[in-house]
């Protein structure tokens, strides 16, 4: 008997390759400063330029994929990621190619996060996957996204340190890996056809596994109350781990290229390795996965502060590990909460909103570099810890609000109470 096709895996690989292309720039930050003479503010600002391309693509891509389908946008995302790598090869001509490349990389990531994440989720359920369990789509999408975010900078860092033509080779490797993936993606099934005007129906839609789909509006309420306050720390944690720590720990400023590569490997590696645990921490009765993630980020920020005060590179790497774990926990926890609460007509849109807030964390290094002109690193980290603690308090306060399964039980009780009256 032939094994069933695993359509979700190539779709998830599109997230890996787009994530690879998005994060490989991080491993070249020190190289651009030291070899090209670009300023600290310029190279960290390019992380923010990435967000400029990312946010519109997330918001528009999510809505568009809900209405017309996921596949075309996922393919377009991989193609744009390749174009971004090609543009980034032009650093010898000045910062303009880097700006163009980062804009394209942000656009590619936004489209992939909004469309391909939903595509993986839908390919992980009937009729395309009869063996997956609830939550498989979120876990798969998150794991392979994080794998790309880890592989890109680690591979790039090694190529920059030990291979020839460091301005070109890391990006060329990424392009070559994307080419065969495009041919595979073209052959995958589309999971969502173009939507026409909905037909009113009394019956509630049924999600995979036989459970009623979330009621319209439930996902947005849960998103605002619980997911949104935690989302910015997804990538704020990661970028603090591999961009800010190597800059803030004074003892490592002379060895920043090697230290940055190690910090990236630890941060994103922990973000990948922690994700199976994140699935076990998750529960449908509260926001335990998000609470755990924000708590770990808070501990990581506290460790960063200790590393600065003690001038300890070792504590800096320990903080990177904690922040990486927080990144992985929040990525999986946020997607699980989102996909559990969202109906099919709002899944892409809310996924776009989630990643928009998550990627706002990429602005953290730019904000830190700007504020550090007037405020010491110690006070910057203290303020960051306060902000993280506030987010933790908001998530804890709303942890049990707007739960889709709780609403289903309330509806069932109301129907049972009303039934005797209608039969009299």
Short mmCIF file of C-alpha atoms in Angstrom, two decimals:
data_model
loop_
_atom_site.label_atom_id
_atom_site.label_comp_id
_atom_site.label_asym_id
_atom_site.label_seq_id
_atom_site.Cartn_x
_atom_site.Cartn_y
_atom_site.Cartn_z
CA UNK A 1 0.00 0.00 0.00
CA UNK A 2 1.48 3.36 -1.01
CA UNK A 3 2.17 5.95 1.64
CA UNK A 4 -0.05 9.07 1.54
CA UNK A 5 1.55 12.16 0.03
CA UNK A 6 2.75 14.68 2.59
CA UNK A 7 1.75 17.83 0.77
CA UNK A 8 2.34 19.97 3.86
CA UNK A 9 6.10 19.40 3.90
CA UNK A 10 7.08 21.22 0.66
CA UNK A 11 4.66 24.00 1.59
CA UNK A 12 6.40 24.30 4.95
CA UNK A 13 9.78 24.27 3.21
CA UNK A 14 8.72 27.49 1.49
CA UNK A 15 8.60 29.03 4.98
CA UNK A 16 12.07 27.62 5.70
CA UNK A 17 13.64 29.11 2.59
CA UNK A 18 11.94 32.49 2.99
CA UNK A 19 13.02 32.57 6.64
CA UNK A 20 16.54 31.62 5.57
CA UNK A 21 16.60 34.52 3.11
CA UNK A 22 15.18 36.94 5.68
CA UNK A 23 17.69 36.21 8.44
CA UNK A 24 20.92 35.52 6.56
CA UNK A 25 21.58 39.28 6.54
CA UNK A 26 22.04 39.17 10.33
CA UNK A 27 25.26 37.17 10.05
CA UNK A 28 26.78 39.86 7.82
CA UNK A 29 26.07 42.84 10.11
CA UNK A 30 29.59 42.89 11.57
CA UNK A 31 31.11 42.23 8.14
CA UNK A 32 29.35 45.25 6.65
CA UNK A 33 30.50 47.44 9.53
CA UNK A 34 34.12 46.30 9.47
CA UNK A 35 34.75 45.71 5.75
CA UNK A 36 32.49 48.32 4.12
CA UNK A 37 32.56 50.98 6.83
CA UNK A 38 28.77 51.17 7.20
CA UNK A 39 27.68 52.76 10.48
CA UNK A 40 26.03 50.90 13.37
CA UNK A 41 22.82 52.87 12.92
CA UNK A 42 22.73 52.10 9.17
CA UNK A 43 23.16 48.33 9.43
CA UNK A 44 20.67 48.02 12.28
CA UNK A 45 18.23 50.35 10.51
CA UNK A 46 18.16 47.89 7.62
CA UNK A 47 16.45 45.48 10.03
CA UNK A 48 13.74 48.13 10.27
CA UNK A 49 13.61 48.60 6.48
CA UNK A 50 12.75 44.90 6.33
CA UNK A 51 9.67 45.62 8.45
CA UNK A 52 8.58 48.36 6.02
CA UNK A 53 8.20 45.73 3.30
CA UNK A 54 6.89 43.12 5.69
CA UNK A 55 3.87 44.80 7.26
CA UNK A 56 1.89 45.68 4.10
CA UNK A 57 2.60 42.22 2.68
CA UNK A 58 1.33 40.59 5.87
CA UNK A 59 -1.86 42.63 6.05
CA UNK A 60 -2.74 42.53 2.36
CA UNK A 61 -1.41 39.00 1.78
CA UNK A 62 -3.51 37.52 4.56
CA UNK A 63 -6.74 39.02 3.24
CA UNK A 64 -5.91 38.12 -0.35
CA UNK A 65 -5.09 34.50 0.51
CA UNK A 66 -8.40 34.15 2.38
CA UNK A 67 -10.26 35.21 -0.76
CA UNK A 68 -8.24 33.74 -3.62
CA UNK A 69 -6.04 30.97 -2.24
CA UNK A 70 -2.67 30.29 -0.62
CA UNK A 71 -0.56 28.63 -3.31
CA UNK A 72 0.18 31.52 -5.66
CA UNK A 73 1.22 33.83 -2.85
CA UNK A 74 3.52 31.18 -1.36
CA UNK A 75 5.23 30.70 -4.74
CA UNK A 76 5.52 34.47 -5.19
CA UNK A 77 7.07 34.74 -1.71
CA UNK A 78 9.87 32.27 -2.59
CA UNK A 79 10.53 34.09 -5.88
CA UNK A 80 10.76 37.46 -4.10
CA UNK A 81 13.09 35.94 -1.51
CA UNK A 82 15.42 34.90 -4.33
CA UNK A 83 15.25 38.41 -5.80
CA UNK A 84 16.13 39.84 -2.39
CA UNK A 85 19.24 37.67 -2.17
CA UNK A 86 20.26 38.78 -5.63
CA UNK A 87 19.93 42.45 -4.64
CA UNK A 88 21.89 41.93 -1.42
CA UNK A 89 24.86 40.71 -3.46
CA UNK A 90 25.42 44.31 -4.51
CA UNK A 91 26.78 45.62 -1.21
CA UNK A 92 30.03 46.61 -2.96
CA UNK A 93 28.03 49.39 -4.68
CA UNK A 94 26.94 50.95 -1.38
CA UNK A 95 23.91 50.69 0.90
CA UNK A 96 21.22 51.18 -1.79
CA UNK A 97 21.23 47.50 -2.95
CA UNK A 98 20.98 46.48 0.71
CA UNK A 99 17.92 48.69 1.19
CA UNK A 100 16.27 47.20 -1.91
CA UNK A 101 17.17 43.68 -0.85
CA UNK A 102 15.82 44.12 2.66
CA UNK A 103 12.57 45.60 1.33
CA UNK A 104 12.13 42.60 -0.98
CA UNK A 105 13.03 40.20 1.84
CA UNK A 106 10.42 41.80 4.08
CA UNK A 107 7.76 41.59 1.37
CA UNK A 108 8.59 37.94 0.72
CA UNK A 109 8.43 37.09 4.42
CA UNK A 110 5.12 38.88 4.86
CA UNK A 111 3.50 36.99 2.00
CA UNK A 112 4.91 33.67 3.20
CA UNK A 113 3.86 34.15 6.83
CA UNK A 114 0.33 35.19 5.86
CA UNK A 115 -0.32 32.68 3.07
CA UNK A 116 2.05 29.74 3.49
CA UNK A 117 1.40 29.38 7.23
CA UNK A 118 -2.34 29.03 6.51
CA UNK A 119 -1.53 26.71 3.58
CA UNK A 120 0.48 24.39 5.83
CA UNK A 121 -2.33 24.38 8.39
CA UNK A 122 -4.93 23.43 5.77
CA UNK A 123 -2.68 20.80 4.16
CA UNK A 124 -2.33 19.26 7.64
CA UNK A 125 -6.01 18.28 7.83
CA UNK A 126 -8.58 16.40 5.77
CA UNK A 127 -8.74 15.75 2.86
CA UNK A 128 -4.99 16.27 2.35
CA UNK A 129 -3.76 14.67 5.58
CA UNK A 130 -5.73 11.99 7.37
CA UNK A 131 -3.09 11.22 10.01
CA UNK A 132 -2.39 14.59 11.64
CA UNK A 133 -3.71 15.61 15.06
CA UNK A 134 -5.17 19.00 16.07
CA UNK A 135 -2.44 21.60 16.22
CA UNK A 136 -0.18 19.82 13.72
CA UNK A 137 -0.39 22.63 11.19
CA UNK A 138 0.68 25.30 13.68
CA UNK A 139 3.52 23.16 14.99
CA UNK A 140 4.79 22.27 11.52
CA UNK A 141 4.64 25.83 10.21
CA UNK A 142 6.35 27.22 13.29
CA UNK A 143 9.08 24.56 13.36
CA UNK A 144 10.11 24.94 9.73
CA UNK A 145 9.88 28.74 9.88
CA UNK A 146 12.19 28.77 12.88
CA UNK A 147 14.51 26.28 11.16
CA UNK A 148 14.90 28.74 8.29
CA UNK A 149 15.53 31.64 10.64
CA UNK A 150 18.26 29.54 12.27
CA UNK A 151 19.85 28.03 9.16
CA UNK A 152 20.13 31.33 7.28
CA UNK A 153 22.32 33.28 9.70
CA UNK A 154 24.31 30.27 10.89
CA UNK A 155 25.15 29.16 7.35
CA UNK A 156 25.79 32.75 6.34
CA UNK A 157 28.05 33.31 9.35
CA UNK A 158 30.17 30.27 8.52
CA UNK A 159 30.47 31.27 4.86
CA UNK A 160 31.42 34.83 5.77
CA UNK A 161 34.07 33.62 8.24
CA UNK A 162 35.69 30.85 6.21
CA UNK A 163 34.61 30.95 2.54
CA UNK A 164 35.68 33.26 -0.31
CA UNK A 165 33.59 36.19 -1.67
CA UNK A 166 31.58 36.67 1.55
CA UNK A 167 29.50 39.44 -0.03
CA UNK A 168 28.07 37.01 -2.61
CA UNK A 169 28.39 33.35 -1.62
CA UNK A 170 25.84 33.24 1.27
CA UNK A 171 23.16 34.75 -0.96
CA UNK A 172 24.06 32.54 -3.93
CA UNK A 173 23.64 29.40 -1.81
CA UNK A 174 20.16 30.55 -0.81
CA UNK A 175 19.12 31.18 -4.42
CA UNK A 176 20.36 27.78 -5.57
CA UNK A 177 18.37 26.02 -2.85
CA UNK A 178 15.18 27.89 -3.76
CA UNK A 179 15.17 26.93 -7.45
CA UNK A 180 14.14 23.24 -7.10
CA UNK A 181 11.62 24.15 -4.40
CA UNK A 182 9.70 26.36 -6.83
CA UNK A 183 9.16 23.40 -9.20
CA UNK A 184 7.81 21.30 -6.31
CA UNK A 185 5.46 24.03 -5.05
CA UNK A 186 3.82 24.37 -8.47
CA UNK A 187 2.66 20.73 -8.21
CA UNK A 188 1.02 21.06 -4.77
CA UNK A 189 -2.78 21.36 -4.39
CA UNK A 190 -4.52 24.63 -3.60
CA UNK A 191 -6.56 24.44 -0.38
CA UNK A 192 -8.75 27.48 -0.81
CA UNK A 193 -10.60 28.51 -3.94
CA UNK A 194 -11.75 32.01 -4.85
CA UNK A 195 -14.53 33.00 -2.46
CA UNK A 196 -17.88 34.21 -3.71
CA UNK A 197 -20.54 35.97 -1.74
CA UNK A 198 -21.42 33.72 1.22
CA UNK A 199 -24.77 31.98 1.26
CA UNK A 200 -26.68 32.32 4.57
CA UNK A 201 -27.00 29.08 6.44
CA UNK A 202 -28.49 28.07 9.77
CA UNK A 203 -26.05 25.23 10.30
CA UNK A 204 -22.72 25.95 11.97
CA UNK A 205 -19.64 25.06 9.87
CA UNK A 206 -17.67 22.05 10.93
CA UNK A 207 -13.89 22.14 11.26
CA UNK A 208 -11.51 19.24 10.79
CA UNK A 209 -11.96 16.49 13.31
CA UNK A 210 -15.73 17.00 13.57
CA UNK A 211 -15.68 19.93 16.02
CA UNK A 212 -17.72 23.05 15.22
CA UNK A 213 -15.65 25.80 13.63
CA UNK A 214 -15.11 28.93 15.75
CA UNK A 215 -17.94 31.45 15.68
CA UNK A 216 -17.33 34.57 13.59
CA UNK A 217 -15.65 37.28 15.66
CA UNK A 218 -14.33 34.92 18.33
CA UNK A 219 -10.87 34.88 16.81
CA UNK A 220 -10.63 38.67 16.75
CA UNK A 221 -11.68 39.02 20.39
CA UNK A 222 -9.22 36.38 21.55
CA UNK A 223 -6.56 37.95 19.35
CA UNK A 224 -6.96 41.41 20.85
CA UNK A 225 -7.16 40.22 24.44
CA UNK A 226 -4.47 37.55 24.57
CA UNK A 227 -2.42 37.06 21.40
CA UNK A 228 -1.65 40.68 20.51
CA UNK A 229 -0.01 41.60 23.85
CA UNK A 230 2.40 38.66 23.55
CA UNK A 231 3.10 38.81 19.80
CA UNK A 232 5.76 41.60 19.70
CA UNK A 233 8.04 39.57 21.96
CA UNK A 234 8.29 36.73 19.41
CA UNK A 235 11.00 38.46 17.40
CA UNK A 236 11.96 41.11 19.94
CA UNK A 237 13.33 38.17 21.93
CA UNK A 238 15.19 36.72 18.95
CA UNK A 239 16.76 40.00 17.81
CA UNK A 240 17.76 40.92 21.34
CA UNK A 241 19.48 37.54 21.50
CA UNK A 242 21.65 37.80 18.41
CA UNK A 243 21.88 41.53 17.61
CA UNK A 244 21.73 43.48 20.86
CA UNK A 245 23.66 41.14 23.18
CA UNK A 246 26.89 41.09 21.10
CA UNK A 247 26.78 44.89 21.02
CA UNK A 248 25.94 45.45 24.69
CA UNK A 249 28.43 43.07 26.32
CA UNK A 250 31.61 45.19 26.36
CA UNK A 251 34.04 42.27 26.71
CA UNK A 252 33.06 40.85 23.29
CA UNK A 253 33.17 43.95 21.13
CA UNK A 254 36.56 42.99 19.71
CA UNK A 255 35.40 39.49 18.77
CA UNK A 256 31.92 40.36 17.65
CA UNK A 257 31.88 38.41 14.39
CA UNK A 258 32.51 35.06 16.06
CA UNK A 259 30.43 35.94 19.11
CA UNK A 260 27.50 37.07 16.95
CA UNK A 261 27.57 33.80 14.98
CA UNK A 262 27.54 31.80 18.22
CA UNK A 263 24.74 33.98 19.65
CA UNK A 264 22.66 33.48 16.49
CA UNK A 265 23.20 29.71 16.60
CA UNK A 266 22.20 29.52 20.27
CA UNK A 267 19.21 31.85 20.00
CA UNK A 268 17.60 30.34 16.94
CA UNK A 269 18.71 26.79 17.78
CA UNK A 270 16.95 26.99 21.14
CA UNK A 271 13.94 28.50 19.36
CA UNK A 272 13.72 25.36 17.21
CA UNK A 273 14.51 22.78 19.90
CA UNK A 274 11.96 24.14 22.40
CA UNK A 275 9.00 23.87 20.04
CA UNK A 276 7.99 20.24 20.79
CA UNK A 277 7.72 21.27 24.45
CA UNK A 278 5.64 24.29 23.46
CA UNK A 279 2.99 21.97 22.01
CA UNK A 280 2.82 20.05 25.30
CA UNK A 281 2.52 23.20 27.38
CA UNK A 282 -0.45 24.40 25.32
CA UNK A 283 -3.97 23.91 26.63
CA UNK A 284 -7.43 24.89 25.40
CA UNK A 285 -8.58 26.16 28.81
CA UNK A 286 -6.26 29.19 29.11
CA UNK A 287 -3.27 30.94 27.52
CA UNK A 288 -0.65 28.85 29.32
CA UNK A 289 1.62 28.54 26.26
CA UNK A 290 1.79 32.31 25.80
CA UNK A 291 2.20 32.94 29.53
CA UNK A 292 5.12 30.51 29.61
CA UNK A 293 6.72 32.14 26.56
CA UNK A 294 6.51 35.71 27.89
CA UNK A 295 7.81 34.56 31.29
CA UNK A 296 10.86 32.96 29.67
CA UNK A 297 11.48 36.14 27.64
CA UNK A 298 11.27 38.16 30.86
CA UNK A 299 13.87 35.88 32.46
CA UNK A 300 16.06 36.27 29.37
CA UNK A 301 15.86 40.07 29.54
CA UNK A 302 16.85 39.94 33.21
CA UNK A 303 19.85 37.79 32.29
CA UNK A 304 20.86 40.29 29.60
CA UNK A 305 20.84 43.00 32.25
CA UNK A 306 23.03 40.85 34.51
CA UNK A 307 25.44 40.19 31.61
CA UNK A 308 25.79 43.94 31.04
CA UNK A 309 26.32 44.74 34.71
CA UNK A 310 28.85 41.91 35.19
CA UNK A 311 30.42 42.29 31.72
CA UNK A 312 29.97 38.54 31.26
CA UNK A 313 29.99 36.99 27.75
CA UNK A 314 28.92 33.67 29.25
CA UNK A 315 25.82 35.23 30.82
CA UNK A 316 25.17 36.89 27.46
CA UNK A 317 25.02 33.49 25.77
CA UNK A 318 22.81 32.14 28.59
CA UNK A 319 20.48 35.08 27.94
CA UNK A 320 20.52 34.26 24.22
CA UNK A 321 19.43 30.70 25.04
CA UNK A 322 16.54 31.92 27.21
CA UNK A 323 15.43 34.46 24.61
CA UNK A 324 15.58 31.78 21.91
CA UNK A 325 13.39 29.50 24.02
CA UNK A 326 10.96 32.38 24.52
CA UNK A 327 10.88 32.96 20.77
CA UNK A 328 10.01 29.31 20.05
CA UNK A 329 7.39 29.09 22.80
CA UNK A 330 5.66 32.27 21.67
CA UNK A 331 5.76 31.34 17.98
CA UNK A 332 4.06 27.98 18.55
CA UNK A 333 1.77 29.24 21.30
CA UNK A 334 0.59 32.22 19.26
CA UNK A 335 -0.17 30.11 16.18
CA UNK A 336 -1.97 27.45 18.23
CA UNK A 337 -4.13 30.08 19.92
CA UNK A 338 -4.76 31.78 16.59
CA UNK A 339 -5.67 28.69 14.58
CA UNK A 340 -7.88 27.36 17.36
CA UNK A 341 -9.90 30.56 17.65
CA UNK A 342 -10.07 31.65 13.99
CA UNK A 343 -12.61 30.58 11.40
CA UNK A 344 -11.46 29.73 7.85
CA UNK A 345 -12.60 33.09 6.48
CA UNK A 346 -10.44 35.05 8.93
CA UNK A 347 -7.47 32.72 9.37
CA UNK A 348 -5.22 34.38 6.79
CA UNK A 349 -6.16 37.89 7.92
CA UNK A 350 -5.50 37.23 11.61
CA UNK A 351 -2.31 35.35 10.76
CA UNK A 352 -1.18 38.51 8.98
CA UNK A 353 -2.05 40.60 12.05
CA UNK A 354 -0.15 38.18 14.32
CA UNK A 355 3.01 38.27 12.25
CA UNK A 356 2.75 42.05 11.83
CA UNK A 357 2.92 42.47 15.60
CA UNK A 358 5.53 39.73 15.94
CA UNK A 359 7.80 41.32 13.37
CA UNK A 360 7.47 44.69 15.04
CA UNK A 361 10.02 43.13 17.39
CA UNK A 362 12.57 43.40 14.59
CA UNK A 363 12.57 47.14 15.27
CA UNK A 364 13.99 46.51 18.76
CA UNK A 365 17.69 46.69 17.71
CA UNK A 366 17.04 49.89 15.75
CA UNK A 367 15.26 51.43 18.73
CA UNK A 368 18.05 50.34 21.06
CA UNK A 369 20.79 51.75 18.77
CA UNK A 370 18.91 55.05 18.55
CA UNK A 371 18.12 55.40 22.27
CA UNK A 372 21.66 54.32 23.25
CA UNK A 373 22.93 57.67 21.97
CA UNK A 374 21.50 59.27 25.11
CA UNK A 375 20.63 56.45 27.55
CA UNK A 376 22.90 53.79 29.00
CA UNK A 377 22.44 50.12 28.10
CA UNK A 378 21.54 49.36 31.71
CA UNK A 379 18.55 51.67 31.69
CA UNK A 380 17.47 50.53 28.23
CA UNK A 381 17.32 46.93 29.43
CA UNK A 382 15.54 47.94 32.64
CA UNK A 383 12.86 49.69 30.58
CA UNK A 384 12.53 46.65 28.30
CA UNK A 385 12.02 44.42 31.34
CA UNK A 386 9.21 46.68 32.57
CA UNK A 387 7.47 46.55 29.17
CA UNK A 388 7.75 42.76 29.08
CA UNK A 389 6.31 42.49 32.59
CA UNK A 390 3.33 44.64 31.56
CA UNK A 391 2.67 42.33 28.58
CA UNK A 392 2.81 39.32 30.88
CA UNK A 393 0.27 40.91 33.20
CA UNK A 394 -2.16 41.67 30.34
CA UNK A 395 -1.97 38.11 28.98
CA UNK A 396 -2.48 36.67 32.48
CA UNK A 397 -5.48 38.93 33.10
CA UNK A 398 -7.21 37.84 29.87
CA UNK A 399 -5.97 34.25 29.79
CA UNK A 400 -9.44 32.64 30.09
CA UNK A 401 -11.43 35.22 28.13
CA UNK A 402 -13.07 34.59 24.72
CA UNK A 403 -12.15 30.91 24.61
CA UNK A 404 -13.86 29.36 21.54
CA UNK A 405 -14.60 26.05 23.29
CA UNK A 406 -16.14 27.84 26.25
CA UNK A 407 -18.43 29.71 23.88
CA UNK A 408 -19.41 26.43 22.25
CA UNK A 409 -20.43 25.01 25.65
CA UNK A 410 -22.48 28.13 26.41
CA UNK A 411 -24.26 27.81 23.05
CA UNK A 412 -24.97 24.13 23.72
CA UNK A 413 -26.51 24.89 27.12
CA UNK A 414 -28.70 27.62 25.61
CA UNK A 415 -29.89 25.24 22.89
CA UNK A 416 -30.77 22.54 25.46
CA UNK A 417 -32.73 25.04 27.54
CA UNK A 418 -34.64 26.34 24.52
CA UNK A 419 -35.46 22.92 23.07
CA UNK A 420 -38.30 21.94 25.51
CA UNK A 421 -40.03 25.26 24.88
CA UNK A 422 -40.05 24.74 21.12
CA UNK A 423 -41.53 21.25 21.40
CA UNK A 424 -44.49 22.20 23.58
#
